[in-house]
Coordinates of C-alpha atoms in Angstrom, one line a residue:
X1 CA -35.8 -94.4 -107.4
X2 CA -34.0 -91.5 -109.0
X3 CA -34.5 -87.8 -108.3
X4 CA -33.9 -85.1 -110.8
X5 CA -31.8 -82.3 -109.4
X6 CA -32.4 -78.7 -110.3
X7 CA -30.5 -77.6 -113.3
X8 CA -27.2 -76.1 -112.1
X9 CA -27.8 -72.7 -113.7
X10 CA -31.1 -72.2 -111.8
X11 CA -29.6 -73.3 -108.5
X12 CA -26.6 -71.1 -108.8
X13 CA -28.7 -68.1 -109.8
X14 CA -31.0 -68.6 -106.8
X15 CA -28.0 -68.9 -104.5
X16 CA -26.5 -65.6 -105.7
X17 CA -29.5 -63.3 -105.6
X18 CA -28.5 -60.4 -103.3
X19 CA -31.3 -58.2 -101.9
X20 CA -30.7 -54.7 -100.7
X21 CA -32.5 -51.7 -99.4
X22 CA -31.8 -48.5 -101.3
X23 CA -33.2 -45.6 -99.3
X24 CA -33.7 -42.3 -101.2
X25 CA -34.1 -39.4 -98.8
X26 CA -34.6 -35.8 -99.7
X27 CA -37.1 -32.9 -99.6
X28 CA -40.6 -33.1 -101.1
X29 CA -40.4 -32.8 -104.9
X30 CA -36.6 -33.5 -104.9
X31 CA -37.1 -36.4 -107.4
X32 CA -36.9 -39.4 -105.1
X33 CA -39.9 -41.3 -106.4
X34 CA -39.2 -40.5 -110.1
X35 CA -35.6 -41.7 -109.8
X36 CA -36.7 -44.9 -107.9
X37 CA -39.3 -45.9 -110.6
X38 CA -36.8 -45.2 -113.4
X39 CA -34.2 -47.4 -111.7
X40 CA -36.8 -50.1 -110.9
X41 CA -37.7 -50.3 -114.6
X42 CA -34.0 -50.7 -115.6
X43 CA -33.4 -53.4 -112.9
X44 CA -36.5 -55.4 -113.8
X45 CA -35.3 -55.3 -117.4
X46 CA -32.1 -56.9 -116.2
X47 CA -34.0 -59.6 -114.5
X48 CA -33.8 -58.4 -110.9
X49 CA -36.6 -58.7 -108.4
X50 CA -37.5 -55.1 -107.4
X51 CA -40.1 -53.4 -105.2
X52 CA -40.7 -49.7 -104.7
X53 CA -42.0 -48.7 -101.3
X54 CA -43.5 -45.4 -102.2
X55 CA -43.9 -43.1 -99.1
X56 CA -47.3 -41.9 -100.2
X57 CA -48.6 -45.4 -100.7
X58 CA -47.2 -46.6 -97.3
X59 CA -48.9 -43.6 -95.6
X60 CA -52.2 -44.6 -97.1
X61 CA -52.1 -48.3 -96.3
X62 CA -49.4 -49.3 -93.7
X63 CA -49.3 -46.1 -91.7
X64 CA -52.9 -44.9 -92.0
X65 CA -53.8 -42.9 -89.0
X66 CA -50.3 -41.5 -88.3
X67 CA -49.8 -37.8 -88.3
X68 CA -46.7 -35.7 -89.0
X69 CA -45.4 -35.3 -85.5
X70 CA -41.7 -36.3 -85.0
X71 CA -42.9 -39.4 -83.2
X72 CA -45.3 -40.4 -85.9
X73 CA -42.8 -39.7 -88.6
X74 CA -40.3 -42.0 -86.7
X75 CA -42.9 -44.7 -86.5
X76 CA -43.7 -44.5 -90.2
X77 CA -40.0 -44.7 -91.1
X78 CA -39.5 -47.8 -88.8
X79 CA -42.4 -49.6 -90.4
X80 CA -41.1 -48.9 -93.9
X81 CA -37.6 -50.0 -92.7
X82 CA -39.0 -53.3 -91.4
X83 CA -40.8 -54.1 -94.6
X84 CA -37.8 -53.1 -96.7
X85 CA -35.5 -55.3 -94.6
X86 CA -37.9 -58.2 -94.8
X87 CA -38.1 -58.0 -98.6
X88 CA -34.4 -57.4 -99.1
X89 CA -33.6 -60.4 -96.9
X90 CA -35.4 -62.5 -99.5
X91 CA -33.4 -61.3 -102.5
X92 CA -35.4 -58.3 -103.5
X93 CA -33.9 -54.9 -104.5
X94 CA -36.1 -52.5 -102.4
X95 CA -36.2 -48.9 -103.5
X96 CA -37.5 -46.6 -100.8
X97 CA -38.2 -43.0 -101.9
X98 CA -39.3 -41.6 -98.5
X99 CA -38.4 -38.2 -97.0
X100 CA -37.4 -39.6 -93.6
X101 CA -36.4 -36.2 -92.3
X102 CA -34.6 -37.3 -89.1
X103 CA -31.1 -38.7 -89.1
X104 CA -31.8 -40.9 -86.0
X105 CA -34.8 -42.6 -87.7
X106 CA -32.7 -43.4 -90.8
X107 CA -29.8 -44.6 -88.6
X108 CA -32.2 -47.0 -86.7
X109 CA -33.2 -48.5 -90.0
X110 CA -29.6 -48.9 -91.1
X111 CA -28.8 -50.6 -87.8
X112 CA -31.7 -53.1 -88.2
X113 CA -30.3 -54.0 -91.7
X114 CA -26.7 -54.3 -90.4
X115 CA -27.9 -56.6 -87.6
X116 CA -29.7 -58.8 -90.1
X117 CA -26.8 -58.8 -92.5
X118 CA -28.8 -57.1 -95.2
X119 CA -27.2 -54.4 -97.4
X120 CA -28.5 -50.9 -96.9
X121 CA -27.6 -47.8 -99.0
X122 CA -28.6 -44.3 -98.1
X123 CA -29.0 -42.0 -101.1
X124 CA -29.5 -38.3 -100.7
X125 CA -31.5 -36.7 -103.5
X126 CA -30.2 -33.3 -102.7
X127 CA -32.2 -30.8 -104.8
X128 CA -32.3 -27.5 -102.9
X129 CA -35.6 -26.3 -101.5
X130 CA -35.8 -23.5 -104.1
X131 CA -35.8 -26.0 -106.9
X132 CA -38.3 -28.3 -105.1
X133 CA -40.7 -25.4 -104.5
X134 CA -40.7 -24.6 -108.3
X135 CA -41.2 -28.3 -109.2
X136 CA -43.9 -28.6 -106.4
X137 CA -45.2 -31.9 -107.8
X138 CA -48.0 -32.2 -105.2
X139 CA -48.7 -28.5 -104.7
X140 CA -47.4 -28.7 -101.1
X141 CA -45.1 -25.7 -101.3
X142 CA -48.0 -23.5 -102.7
X143 CA -50.3 -24.7 -100.0
X144 CA -47.7 -23.9 -97.3
X145 CA -47.1 -20.5 -98.8
X146 CA -50.8 -19.8 -98.8
X147 CA -51.0 -20.8 -95.1
X148 CA -53.2 -23.9 -95.9
X149 CA -50.8 -26.3 -94.4
X150 CA -47.9 -26.2 -91.9
X151 CA -45.1 -28.6 -91.0
X152 CA -43.7 -28.9 -94.5
X153 CA -40.3 -30.6 -94.4
X154 CA -37.5 -28.3 -95.3
X155 CA -39.7 -25.2 -95.0
X156 CA -41.3 -24.9 -91.6
X157 CA -40.3 -28.4 -90.3
X158 CA -36.8 -29.7 -90.0
X159 CA -35.0 -31.9 -92.6
X160 CA -31.7 -33.4 -91.4
X161 CA -29.7 -34.0 -94.5
X162 CA -27.4 -37.1 -94.4
X163 CA -23.8 -36.1 -93.5
X164 CA -22.2 -39.1 -95.3
X165 CA -24.7 -40.8 -97.6
X166 CA -23.5 -43.6 -99.9
X167 CA -24.5 -41.4 -102.8
X168 CA -25.6 -37.8 -103.2
X169 CA -27.6 -37.1 -106.3
X170 CA -27.9 -33.4 -107.5
X171 CA -31.2 -34.1 -109.3
X172 CA -31.5 -30.5 -110.4
X173 CA -28.3 -30.8 -112.5
X174 CA -29.1 -33.9 -114.5
X175 CA -31.9 -35.9 -116.1
X176 CA -33.8 -38.6 -114.3
X177 CA -32.1 -41.2 -116.5
X178 CA -28.7 -39.8 -115.5
X179 CA -29.6 -39.9 -111.8
X180 CA -30.9 -43.5 -112.1
X181 CA -27.6 -44.5 -114.0
X182 CA -25.6 -42.9 -111.2
X183 CA -27.5 -45.1 -108.7
X184 CA -27.1 -48.2 -110.9
X185 CA -23.4 -47.6 -111.0
X186 CA -23.3 -47.5 -107.1
X187 CA -25.1 -50.8 -106.9
X188 CA -22.6 -52.3 -109.4
X189 CA -19.7 -50.9 -107.4
X190 CA -21.1 -52.3 -104.2
X191 CA -21.4 -55.8 -105.8
X192 CA -25.2 -55.8 -105.5
X193 CA -26.0 -56.4 -109.2

């Protein structure tokens, strides 16, 4: 009885698929999600397996019932980090555009990835609050200014910017395509593409 082996090209390709979590942190309306989807499209076009874990979608499905206290925000970030690490460990490039305002929460996710041997990159989408308030994609800054909501990250709730991110994107100074290209270059430099 003879068995037919996998074609060498398929086997070698499967053995060299590197997953990674790319965490895009920043203020609301900084451009995290827009950049993530732009990069995801480019990576898919190059044949990579990609998932975007959008913070709003996670809140609706995986973290429904959580509020915006520090403890609940930490729990939300840890849940997202767990899912990201799981997917990345199976060869998926996982783009995570999530505010994640607290440095210790992001560091806990980084440590989980390090322990599992899964690449983790922290990207700070660093648009200043004045620019984000003008963009105001979801109307949050207007609602906060009108007194309709409180606890807006970067306004009346803390945001701890990364001190040494793997990449800092000044999204107010370049196009979405340029920001995605900058991130693509980082992935190439780190040997993840």
